[in-house]
């Protein structure tokens, strides 16, 4: 389903750590279908950002998290072949820690992985995703 929005939509991305690993999901639906990314998705009307983060991680990876600090806000804009904006998300990226559950692909995710943040190259992540993970790791280590 193409959105072709008339305004940006709010999305939540979650940098979830479990020990020294970061959670990645392989997207099962557009945009970026088939690509590895942070878990997350659209914020619902009346839902707080932290609630959206917990819900999306539970839906996509089946785990419970403790939501922490804001990492960054990123624009994700995808244009179609004619140059029209097909997707425009303002992504609010949050830091989180794994609390319970075994990660498994669910809802919009085709696969999940606990990745080494120092070796993300095999996942072919969007440059902004790698940057946000690095910021989250820095913030986590400076607590």
Short mmCIF file of N, CA, C and O in Angstrom, two decimals:
data_model
loop_
_atom_site.label_atom_id
_atom_site.label_comp_id
_atom_site.label_asym_id
_atom_site.label_seq_id
_atom_site.Cartn_x
_atom_site.Cartn_y
_atom_site.Cartn_z
N UNK A 1 0.85 -1.18 0.00
CA UNK A 1 0.00 0.00 0.00
C UNK A 1 0.89 1.24 0.00
O UNK A 1 1.74 1.41 0.85
N UNK A 2 0.71 2.09 -0.98
CA UNK A 2 1.45 3.35 -1.04
C UNK A 2 0.67 4.42 -0.32
O UNK A 2 -0.53 4.52 -0.45
N UNK A 3 1.40 5.23 0.43
CA UNK A 3 0.74 6.24 1.25
C UNK A 3 0.48 7.54 0.50
O UNK A 3 -0.57 8.11 0.64
N UNK A 4 1.43 8.01 -0.28
CA UNK A 4 1.35 9.31 -0.93
C UNK A 4 0.65 10.31 -0.01
O UNK A 4 -0.43 10.79 -0.28
N UNK A 5 1.32 10.61 1.12
CA UNK A 5 0.69 11.46 2.13
C UNK A 5 0.64 12.92 1.72
O UNK A 5 1.38 13.36 0.84
N UNK A 6 -0.24 13.67 2.36
CA UNK A 6 -0.29 15.11 2.15
C UNK A 6 0.43 15.84 3.30
O UNK A 6 0.44 17.06 3.34
N UNK A 7 1.01 15.06 4.23
CA UNK A 7 1.79 15.60 5.34
C UNK A 7 2.66 14.47 5.88
O UNK A 7 2.36 13.29 5.65
N UNK A 8 3.72 14.80 6.61
CA UNK A 8 4.54 13.74 7.21
C UNK A 8 3.75 12.95 8.25
O UNK A 8 2.86 13.50 8.91
N UNK A 9 4.07 11.68 8.37
CA UNK A 9 3.48 10.81 9.39
C UNK A 9 4.53 10.58 10.47
O UNK A 9 5.73 10.58 10.20
N UNK A 10 4.09 10.39 11.70
CA UNK A 10 5.02 10.17 12.81
C UNK A 10 5.25 8.67 12.98
O UNK A 10 4.31 7.89 13.09
N UNK A 11 6.52 8.32 12.99
CA UNK A 11 6.91 6.95 13.25
C UNK A 11 7.85 6.90 14.43
O UNK A 11 8.50 7.89 14.77
N UNK A 12 7.92 5.73 15.06
CA UNK A 12 8.81 5.53 16.21
C UNK A 12 9.79 4.42 15.83
O UNK A 12 9.39 3.38 15.34
N UNK A 13 11.08 4.69 16.04
CA UNK A 13 12.11 3.68 15.87
C UNK A 13 12.71 3.38 17.23
O UNK A 13 12.82 4.28 18.06
N UNK A 14 13.08 2.13 17.47
CA UNK A 14 13.54 1.75 18.80
C UNK A 14 14.89 1.02 18.69
O UNK A 14 14.99 0.01 18.01
N UNK A 15 15.89 1.57 19.37
CA UNK A 15 17.21 0.95 19.44
C UNK A 15 17.22 0.13 20.72
O UNK A 15 17.41 0.65 21.81
N UNK A 16 16.95 -1.18 20.57
CA UNK A 16 16.83 -2.08 21.71
C UNK A 16 18.15 -2.83 21.91
O UNK A 16 18.64 -3.48 20.99
N UNK A 17 18.69 -2.73 23.12
CA UNK A 17 19.90 -3.47 23.47
C UNK A 17 19.56 -4.62 24.41
O UNK A 17 18.73 -4.48 25.30
N UNK A 18 20.25 -5.73 24.18
CA UNK A 18 20.24 -6.87 25.11
C UNK A 18 21.71 -7.22 25.29
O UNK A 18 22.36 -7.68 24.35
N UNK A 19 22.24 -6.93 26.48
CA UNK A 19 23.67 -7.07 26.75
C UNK A 19 24.42 -6.21 25.73
O UNK A 19 24.17 -5.02 25.64
N UNK A 20 25.28 -6.82 24.91
CA UNK A 20 26.09 -6.05 23.97
C UNK A 20 25.56 -6.14 22.53
O UNK A 20 26.28 -5.85 21.59
N UNK A 21 24.30 -6.52 22.36
CA UNK A 21 23.70 -6.69 21.02
C UNK A 21 22.55 -5.71 20.82
O UNK A 21 21.89 -5.30 21.78
N UNK A 22 22.30 -5.38 19.56
CA UNK A 22 21.20 -4.48 19.20
C UNK A 22 20.20 -5.26 18.34
O UNK A 22 20.60 -6.08 17.50
N UNK A 23 18.93 -5.02 18.56
CA UNK A 23 17.87 -5.73 17.84
C UNK A 23 17.63 -5.10 16.47
O UNK A 23 17.42 -3.89 16.35
N UNK A 24 17.64 -5.94 15.43
CA UNK A 24 17.28 -5.52 14.08
C UNK A 24 16.15 -6.39 13.58
O UNK A 24 16.03 -7.55 13.98
N UNK A 25 15.33 -5.82 12.72
CA UNK A 25 14.27 -6.60 12.08
C UNK A 25 14.43 -6.46 10.56
O UNK A 25 14.89 -5.43 10.08
N UNK A 26 14.06 -7.50 9.83
CA UNK A 26 13.99 -7.42 8.36
C UNK A 26 12.55 -7.06 8.04
O UNK A 26 11.62 -7.77 8.41
N UNK A 27 12.37 -5.92 7.38
CA UNK A 27 11.04 -5.39 7.11
C UNK A 27 10.27 -6.32 6.17
O UNK A 27 10.78 -6.73 5.14
N UNK A 28 9.04 -6.63 6.57
CA UNK A 28 8.19 -7.50 5.77
C UNK A 28 7.24 -6.75 4.86
O UNK A 28 6.58 -7.36 4.02
N UNK A 29 7.17 -5.42 5.02
CA UNK A 29 6.25 -4.60 4.22
C UNK A 29 6.93 -3.29 3.83
O UNK A 29 7.90 -2.88 4.46
N UNK A 30 6.42 -2.61 2.79
CA UNK A 30 6.98 -1.31 2.41
C UNK A 30 6.73 -0.28 3.51
O UNK A 30 5.80 -0.45 4.29
N UNK A 31 7.48 0.78 3.60
CA UNK A 31 8.66 1.04 2.76
C UNK A 31 9.86 0.22 3.21
O UNK A 31 9.87 -0.31 4.32
N UNK A 32 10.81 0.09 2.34
CA UNK A 32 12.05 -0.65 2.59
C UNK A 32 11.82 -2.14 2.87
O UNK A 32 12.52 -2.75 3.68
N UNK A 33 10.83 -2.70 2.22
CA UNK A 33 10.53 -4.12 2.39
C UNK A 33 11.77 -4.95 2.07
O UNK A 33 12.46 -4.71 1.09
N UNK A 34 12.06 -5.94 2.93
CA UNK A 34 13.21 -6.83 2.73
C UNK A 34 14.51 -6.29 3.31
O UNK A 34 15.48 -7.03 3.39
N UNK A 35 14.53 -5.05 3.73
CA UNK A 35 15.75 -4.47 4.29
C UNK A 35 15.75 -4.59 5.82
O UNK A 35 14.71 -4.62 6.45
N UNK A 36 16.95 -4.66 6.37
CA UNK A 36 17.11 -4.68 7.82
C UNK A 36 16.95 -3.26 8.35
O UNK A 36 17.36 -2.29 7.70
N UNK A 37 16.35 -3.14 9.53
CA UNK A 37 16.05 -1.84 10.12
C UNK A 37 15.88 -2.00 11.63
O UNK A 37 15.89 -3.10 12.16
N UNK A 38 15.66 -0.87 12.28
CA UNK A 38 15.25 -0.89 13.68
C UNK A 38 13.78 -1.25 13.76
O UNK A 38 13.01 -0.91 12.85
N UNK A 39 13.35 -1.92 14.83
CA UNK A 39 11.91 -2.14 14.98
C UNK A 39 11.22 -0.79 15.19
O UNK A 39 11.80 0.15 15.74
N UNK A 40 9.99 -0.71 14.75
CA UNK A 40 9.22 0.52 14.93
C UNK A 40 8.08 0.60 13.95
O UNK A 40 7.86 -0.31 13.16
N UNK A 41 7.37 1.71 14.01
CA UNK A 41 6.24 1.91 13.11
C UNK A 41 5.49 3.16 13.46
O UNK A 41 5.95 3.99 14.25
N UNK A 42 4.32 3.29 12.89
CA UNK A 42 3.50 4.49 13.07
C UNK A 42 2.96 4.62 14.48
O UNK A 42 2.51 3.64 15.08
N UNK A 43 2.98 5.84 14.96
CA UNK A 43 2.35 6.16 16.24
C UNK A 43 0.85 6.29 15.99
O UNK A 43 0.43 6.87 15.00
N UNK A 44 0.06 5.74 16.88
CA UNK A 44 -1.40 5.82 16.77
C UNK A 44 -1.92 7.07 17.47
O UNK A 44 -1.31 7.56 18.43
N UNK A 45 -3.06 7.54 17.02
CA UNK A 45 -3.72 8.69 17.64
C UNK A 45 -3.99 8.39 19.11
O UNK A 45 -4.51 7.33 19.45
N UNK A 46 -3.60 9.30 19.99
CA UNK A 46 -3.82 9.14 21.43
C UNK A 46 -2.77 8.30 22.13
O UNK A 46 -2.84 8.11 23.34
N UNK A 47 -1.79 7.80 21.40
CA UNK A 47 -0.76 6.93 21.96
C UNK A 47 0.51 7.76 22.20
O UNK A 47 0.97 8.48 21.34
N UNK A 48 1.05 7.64 23.40
CA UNK A 48 2.31 8.33 23.70
C UNK A 48 3.46 7.64 22.97
O UNK A 48 3.37 6.45 22.64
N UNK A 49 4.53 8.38 22.71
CA UNK A 49 5.66 7.85 21.95
C UNK A 49 6.22 6.58 22.60
O UNK A 49 6.48 5.58 21.92
N UNK A 50 6.40 6.59 23.93
CA UNK A 50 6.94 5.42 24.62
C UNK A 50 5.99 4.22 24.49
O UNK A 50 6.44 3.08 24.35
N UNK A 51 4.69 4.48 24.53
CA UNK A 51 3.71 3.40 24.35
C UNK A 51 3.82 2.81 22.95
O UNK A 51 3.76 1.59 22.77
N UNK A 52 3.97 3.68 21.95
CA UNK A 52 4.13 3.21 20.57
C UNK A 52 5.38 2.35 20.44
O UNK A 52 5.37 1.32 19.76
N UNK A 53 6.46 2.77 21.09
CA UNK A 53 7.71 2.01 21.05
C UNK A 53 7.51 0.61 21.63
O UNK A 53 7.90 -0.39 21.02
N UNK A 54 6.90 0.53 22.81
CA UNK A 54 6.66 -0.78 23.44
C UNK A 54 5.77 -1.66 22.57
O UNK A 54 6.03 -2.85 22.39
N UNK A 55 4.70 -1.07 22.04
CA UNK A 55 3.76 -1.84 21.20
C UNK A 55 4.43 -2.36 19.94
O UNK A 55 4.31 -3.54 19.59
N UNK A 56 5.15 -1.48 19.24
CA UNK A 56 5.78 -1.89 17.98
C UNK A 56 6.82 -2.99 18.19
O UNK A 56 6.88 -3.94 17.42
N UNK A 57 7.64 -2.87 19.23
CA UNK A 57 8.64 -3.91 19.50
C UNK A 57 7.96 -5.22 19.86
O UNK A 57 8.37 -6.29 19.40
N UNK A 58 6.90 -5.17 20.64
CA UNK A 58 6.16 -6.39 20.99
C UNK A 58 5.54 -7.02 19.73
O UNK A 58 5.61 -8.24 19.56
N UNK A 59 4.95 -6.20 18.86
CA UNK A 59 4.33 -6.73 17.65
C UNK A 59 5.36 -7.31 16.68
O UNK A 59 5.14 -8.36 16.09
N UNK A 60 6.48 -6.62 16.50
CA UNK A 60 7.45 -7.03 15.49
C UNK A 60 8.44 -8.08 15.97
O UNK A 60 8.95 -8.85 15.16
N UNK A 61 8.74 -8.08 17.28
CA UNK A 61 9.78 -8.98 17.77
C UNK A 61 9.36 -9.83 18.96
O UNK A 61 10.12 -10.68 19.42
N UNK A 62 8.16 -9.60 19.53
CA UNK A 62 7.66 -10.43 20.60
C UNK A 62 8.35 -10.29 21.93
O UNK A 62 8.30 -11.20 22.75
N UNK A 63 9.01 -9.15 22.16
CA UNK A 63 9.72 -8.97 23.43
C UNK A 63 9.19 -7.75 24.16
O UNK A 63 8.54 -6.88 23.57
N UNK A 64 9.49 -7.71 25.46
CA UNK A 64 9.15 -6.56 26.30
C UNK A 64 10.40 -5.72 26.49
O UNK A 64 11.51 -6.27 26.62
N UNK A 65 10.22 -4.40 26.54
CA UNK A 65 11.35 -3.49 26.67
C UNK A 65 11.08 -2.45 27.75
O UNK A 65 9.93 -2.20 28.11
N UNK A 66 12.17 -1.86 28.22
CA UNK A 66 12.09 -0.66 29.05
C UNK A 66 12.55 0.49 28.17
O UNK A 66 13.69 0.49 27.68
N UNK A 67 11.67 1.45 27.94
CA UNK A 67 11.98 2.57 27.06
C UNK A 67 12.79 3.61 27.82
O UNK A 67 12.47 3.95 28.96
N UNK A 68 13.84 4.09 27.17
CA UNK A 68 14.71 5.10 27.76
C UNK A 68 14.63 6.43 27.04
O UNK A 68 13.55 6.87 26.64
N UNK A 69 15.77 7.01 26.82
CA UNK A 69 15.89 8.38 26.32
C UNK A 69 15.66 8.51 24.82
O UNK A 69 15.81 7.56 24.06
N UNK A 70 15.34 9.73 24.43
CA UNK A 70 15.28 10.11 23.01
C UNK A 70 16.70 10.09 22.46
O UNK A 70 17.61 10.64 23.08
N UNK A 71 16.88 9.46 21.31
CA UNK A 71 18.19 9.44 20.65
C UNK A 71 18.27 10.54 19.60
O UNK A 71 19.17 11.35 19.59
N UNK A 72 17.29 10.59 18.70
CA UNK A 72 17.30 11.59 17.63
C UNK A 72 15.95 11.57 16.92
O UNK A 72 15.13 10.66 17.14
N UNK A 73 15.74 12.56 16.07
CA UNK A 73 14.57 12.63 15.21
C UNK A 73 15.10 12.68 13.78
O UNK A 73 15.98 13.50 13.47
N UNK A 74 14.59 11.79 12.92
CA UNK A 74 15.11 11.61 11.57
C UNK A 74 13.97 11.70 10.56
O UNK A 74 12.89 11.16 10.81
N UNK A 75 14.22 12.34 9.43
CA UNK A 75 13.25 12.35 8.33
C UNK A 75 13.56 11.21 7.38
O UNK A 75 14.70 11.04 6.94
N UNK A 76 12.54 10.42 7.07
CA UNK A 76 12.65 9.36 6.08
C UNK A 76 11.67 9.68 4.95
O UNK A 76 10.45 9.58 5.13
N UNK A 77 12.22 10.09 3.82
CA UNK A 77 11.39 10.50 2.68
C UNK A 77 11.74 9.61 1.49
O UNK A 77 12.90 9.53 1.09
N UNK A 78 10.74 8.94 0.94
CA UNK A 78 10.91 8.07 -0.22
C UNK A 78 10.09 8.64 -1.37
O UNK A 78 8.89 8.89 -1.21
N UNK A 79 10.76 8.81 -2.50
CA UNK A 79 10.07 9.33 -3.69
C UNK A 79 9.90 8.20 -4.71
O UNK A 79 10.75 7.32 -4.80
N UNK A 80 8.84 8.28 -5.49
CA UNK A 80 8.62 7.29 -6.55
C UNK A 80 9.41 7.71 -7.80
O UNK A 80 10.15 8.70 -7.78
N UNK A 81 9.25 6.97 -8.86
CA UNK A 81 10.00 7.22 -10.10
C UNK A 81 9.73 8.59 -10.70
O UNK A 81 10.56 9.14 -11.42
N UNK A 82 8.58 9.17 -10.39
CA UNK A 82 8.25 10.50 -10.93
C UNK A 82 8.73 11.62 -10.03
O UNK A 82 8.59 12.79 -10.37
N UNK A 83 9.23 11.28 -8.85
CA UNK A 83 9.69 12.29 -7.90
C UNK A 83 8.66 12.65 -6.86
O UNK A 83 8.94 13.45 -5.96
N UNK A 84 7.46 12.11 -6.95
CA UNK A 84 6.41 12.39 -5.96
C UNK A 84 6.76 11.70 -4.65
O UNK A 84 7.34 10.60 -4.63
N UNK A 85 6.42 12.33 -3.54
CA UNK A 85 6.68 11.75 -2.22
C UNK A 85 5.71 10.60 -1.99
O UNK A 85 4.51 10.80 -1.86
N UNK A 86 6.27 9.38 -1.93
CA UNK A 86 5.48 8.18 -1.70
C UNK A 86 5.31 7.92 -0.21
O UNK A 86 4.25 7.49 0.24
N UNK A 87 6.39 8.16 0.55
CA UNK A 87 6.37 8.00 1.99
C UNK A 87 7.13 9.17 2.61
O UNK A 87 8.17 9.57 2.09
N UNK A 88 6.62 9.69 3.71
CA UNK A 88 7.36 10.69 4.48
C UNK A 88 7.05 10.46 5.95
O UNK A 88 5.95 10.72 6.41
N UNK A 89 8.06 9.94 6.65
CA UNK A 89 7.94 9.69 8.08
C UNK A 89 8.90 10.60 8.84
O UNK A 89 10.07 10.74 8.44
N UNK A 90 8.43 11.19 9.89
CA UNK A 90 9.29 11.82 10.89
C UNK A 90 9.47 10.77 11.96
O UNK A 90 8.50 10.39 12.63
N UNK A 91 10.69 10.25 12.07
CA UNK A 91 10.97 9.12 12.95
C UNK A 91 11.57 9.59 14.27
O UNK A 91 12.61 10.25 14.29
N UNK A 92 10.90 9.25 15.35
CA UNK A 92 11.37 9.56 16.70
C UNK A 92 12.06 8.30 17.19
O UNK A 92 11.41 7.28 17.42
N UNK A 93 13.39 8.36 17.31
CA UNK A 93 14.18 7.19 17.69
C UNK A 93 14.50 7.21 19.18
O UNK A 93 15.04 8.19 19.69
N UNK A 94 14.15 6.12 19.85
CA UNK A 94 14.31 5.99 21.30
C UNK A 94 15.27 4.86 21.66
O UNK A 94 15.35 3.86 20.95
N UNK A 95 15.94 5.02 22.77
CA UNK A 95 16.79 3.99 23.34
C UNK A 95 15.93 3.08 24.21
O UNK A 95 15.01 3.56 24.88
N UNK A 96 16.22 1.78 24.19
CA UNK A 96 15.46 0.84 25.03
C UNK A 96 16.35 -0.34 25.42
O UNK A 96 17.33 -0.65 24.74
N UNK A 97 15.96 -0.99 26.50
CA UNK A 97 16.64 -2.19 26.98
C UNK A 97 15.67 -3.36 26.97
O UNK A 97 14.51 -3.21 27.37
N UNK A 98 16.14 -4.51 26.51
CA UNK A 98 15.36 -5.74 26.55
C UNK A 98 15.01 -6.06 28.00
O UNK A 98 15.84 -5.90 28.89
N UNK A 99 13.78 -6.49 28.22
CA UNK A 99 13.34 -6.88 29.57
C UNK A 99 12.94 -8.35 29.65
O UNK A 99 13.26 -9.01 30.62
N UNK A 100 12.22 -8.84 28.65
CA UNK A 100 11.74 -10.23 28.70
C UNK A 100 11.33 -10.70 27.32
O UNK A 100 10.99 -9.90 26.45
N UNK A 101 11.33 -12.00 27.14
CA UNK A 101 10.84 -12.61 25.91
C UNK A 101 11.97 -13.04 24.98
O UNK A 101 13.10 -12.59 25.10
N UNK A 102 11.61 -13.93 24.08
CA UNK A 102 12.53 -14.44 23.07
C UNK A 102 12.19 -13.77 21.76
O UNK A 102 11.04 -13.85 21.29
N UNK A 103 13.14 -13.09 21.15
CA UNK A 103 12.89 -12.36 19.90
C UNK A 103 12.49 -13.33 18.79
O UNK A 103 13.13 -14.36 18.59
N UNK A 104 11.41 -12.98 18.10
CA UNK A 104 10.92 -13.77 16.96
C UNK A 104 10.20 -12.81 16.03
O UNK A 104 9.65 -11.80 16.45
N UNK A 105 10.23 -13.12 14.75
CA UNK A 105 9.58 -12.26 13.75
C UNK A 105 8.07 -12.33 13.89
O UNK A 105 7.50 -13.41 14.02
N UNK A 106 7.44 -11.19 13.87
CA UNK A 106 5.99 -11.11 13.94
C UNK A 106 5.50 -9.86 13.26
O UNK A 106 6.28 -8.96 12.93
N UNK A 107 4.21 -9.76 13.02
CA UNK A 107 3.55 -8.59 12.44
C UNK A 107 4.24 -8.16 11.14
O UNK A 107 4.18 -8.87 10.17
N UNK A 108 4.92 -7.01 11.13
CA UNK A 108 5.54 -6.48 9.92
C UNK A 108 6.95 -6.99 9.67
O UNK A 108 7.56 -6.64 8.67
N UNK A 109 7.49 -7.80 10.56
CA UNK A 109 8.88 -8.27 10.43
C UNK A 109 8.94 -9.63 9.75
O UNK A 109 8.17 -10.53 10.07
N UNK A 110 9.90 -9.77 8.83
CA UNK A 110 10.13 -11.06 8.17
C UNK A 110 11.18 -11.88 8.92
O UNK A 110 11.21 -13.09 8.80
N UNK A 111 12.04 -11.19 9.70
CA UNK A 111 13.09 -11.86 10.47
C UNK A 111 13.57 -10.89 11.55
O UNK A 111 13.35 -9.68 11.46
N UNK A 112 14.22 -11.45 12.58
CA UNK A 112 14.84 -10.64 13.63
C UNK A 112 16.26 -11.12 13.86
O UNK A 112 16.57 -12.28 13.58
N UNK A 113 17.10 -10.23 14.37
CA UNK A 113 18.48 -10.60 14.68
C UNK A 113 18.99 -9.72 15.81
O UNK A 113 18.64 -8.54 15.89
N UNK A 114 19.80 -10.32 16.68
CA UNK A 114 20.55 -9.56 17.68
C UNK A 114 21.93 -9.36 17.08
O UNK A 114 22.70 -10.31 16.96
N UNK A 115 22.24 -8.14 16.67
CA UNK A 115 23.46 -7.85 15.94
C UNK A 115 24.51 -7.19 16.82
O UNK A 115 24.19 -6.49 17.79
N UNK A 116 25.76 -7.39 16.45
CA UNK A 116 26.88 -6.72 17.09
C UNK A 116 26.93 -5.30 16.53
O UNK A 116 27.12 -5.12 15.33
N UNK A 117 26.78 -4.27 17.37
CA UNK A 117 26.79 -2.89 16.86
C UNK A 117 28.10 -2.50 16.18
O UNK A 117 28.13 -1.56 15.40
N UNK A 118 29.17 -3.23 16.45
CA UNK A 118 30.46 -2.95 15.82
C UNK A 118 30.60 -3.63 14.46
O UNK A 118 31.56 -3.38 13.74
N UNK A 119 29.63 -4.46 14.08
CA UNK A 119 29.70 -5.20 12.81
C UNK A 119 28.32 -5.22 12.14
O UNK A 119 27.69 -6.27 12.02
N UNK A 120 27.87 -4.06 11.70
CA UNK A 120 26.55 -3.93 11.08
C UNK A 120 26.58 -4.05 9.55
O UNK A 120 25.53 -4.14 8.92
N UNK A 121 27.77 -4.08 8.95
CA UNK A 121 27.89 -4.11 7.50
C UNK A 121 27.09 -5.24 6.83
O UNK A 121 26.44 -5.00 5.80
N UNK A 122 27.06 -6.45 7.39
CA UNK A 122 26.32 -7.53 6.73
C UNK A 122 24.81 -7.26 6.58
O UNK A 122 24.14 -7.90 5.78
N UNK A 123 24.29 -6.31 7.34
CA UNK A 123 22.86 -6.04 7.33
C UNK A 123 22.47 -4.97 6.31
O UNK A 123 21.28 -4.78 6.05
N UNK A 124 23.43 -4.26 5.76
CA UNK A 124 23.13 -3.26 4.74
C UNK A 124 22.17 -2.19 5.22
O UNK A 124 21.25 -1.81 4.49
N UNK A 125 22.37 -1.70 6.42
CA UNK A 125 21.45 -0.73 7.01
C UNK A 125 21.52 0.63 6.30
O UNK A 125 22.56 1.02 5.75
N UNK A 126 20.41 1.33 6.36
CA UNK A 126 20.34 2.72 5.92
C UNK A 126 21.36 3.49 6.75
O UNK A 126 21.51 3.26 7.96
N UNK A 127 22.04 4.42 6.14
CA UNK A 127 23.09 5.20 6.80
C UNK A 127 22.57 5.87 8.08
O UNK A 127 23.26 5.92 9.09
N UNK A 128 21.36 6.40 8.04
CA UNK A 128 20.79 7.06 9.22
C UNK A 128 20.57 6.06 10.36
O UNK A 128 20.72 6.41 11.52
N UNK A 129 20.21 4.83 10.03
CA UNK A 129 20.02 3.80 11.06
C UNK A 129 21.34 3.51 11.75
O UNK A 129 21.40 3.42 12.98
N UNK A 130 22.41 3.37 10.98
CA UNK A 130 23.72 3.14 11.58
C UNK A 130 24.12 4.30 12.48
O UNK A 130 24.67 4.09 13.57
N UNK A 131 23.85 5.52 12.03
CA UNK A 131 24.19 6.71 12.82
C UNK A 131 23.42 6.73 14.14
O UNK A 131 23.97 7.00 15.20
N UNK A 132 22.12 6.41 14.08
CA UNK A 132 21.28 6.41 15.28
C UNK A 132 21.73 5.31 16.26
O UNK A 132 21.77 5.54 17.47
N UNK A 133 22.10 4.15 15.75
CA UNK A 133 22.60 3.08 16.61
C UNK A 133 23.89 3.53 17.30
O UNK A 133 24.07 3.31 18.50
N UNK A 134 24.78 4.19 16.57
CA UNK A 134 26.02 4.69 17.17
C UNK A 134 25.73 5.72 18.25
O UNK A 134 26.35 5.70 19.32
N UNK A 135 24.78 6.62 18.01
CA UNK A 135 24.39 7.60 19.02
C UNK A 135 23.81 6.91 20.26
O UNK A 135 24.11 7.30 21.39
N UNK A 136 22.97 5.91 20.03
CA UNK A 136 22.36 5.17 21.14
C UNK A 136 23.41 4.45 21.96
O UNK A 136 23.37 4.46 23.20
N UNK A 137 24.37 3.85 21.29
CA UNK A 137 25.44 3.13 21.99
C UNK A 137 26.27 4.11 22.83
O UNK A 137 26.60 3.83 23.99
N UNK A 138 26.56 5.27 22.26
CA UNK A 138 27.31 6.29 22.98
C UNK A 138 26.54 6.76 24.22
O UNK A 138 27.09 6.84 25.31
N UNK A 139 25.26 7.02 24.06
CA UNK A 139 24.43 7.46 25.18
C UNK A 139 24.35 6.38 26.25
O UNK A 139 24.46 6.65 27.45
N UNK A 140 24.17 5.14 25.82
CA UNK A 140 24.09 4.01 26.75
C UNK A 140 25.39 3.85 27.55
O UNK A 140 25.36 3.60 28.76
N UNK A 141 26.51 4.00 26.88
CA UNK A 141 27.81 3.83 27.54
C UNK A 141 28.15 5.00 28.46
O UNK A 141 29.00 4.84 29.35
N UNK A 142 27.51 6.14 28.27
CA UNK A 142 27.78 7.33 29.09
C UNK A 142 26.83 7.47 30.26
O UNK A 142 26.86 8.49 30.94
N UNK A 143 25.97 6.49 30.48
CA UNK A 143 25.02 6.58 31.61
C UNK A 143 25.72 6.49 32.93
O UNK A 143 26.69 5.87 33.14
#
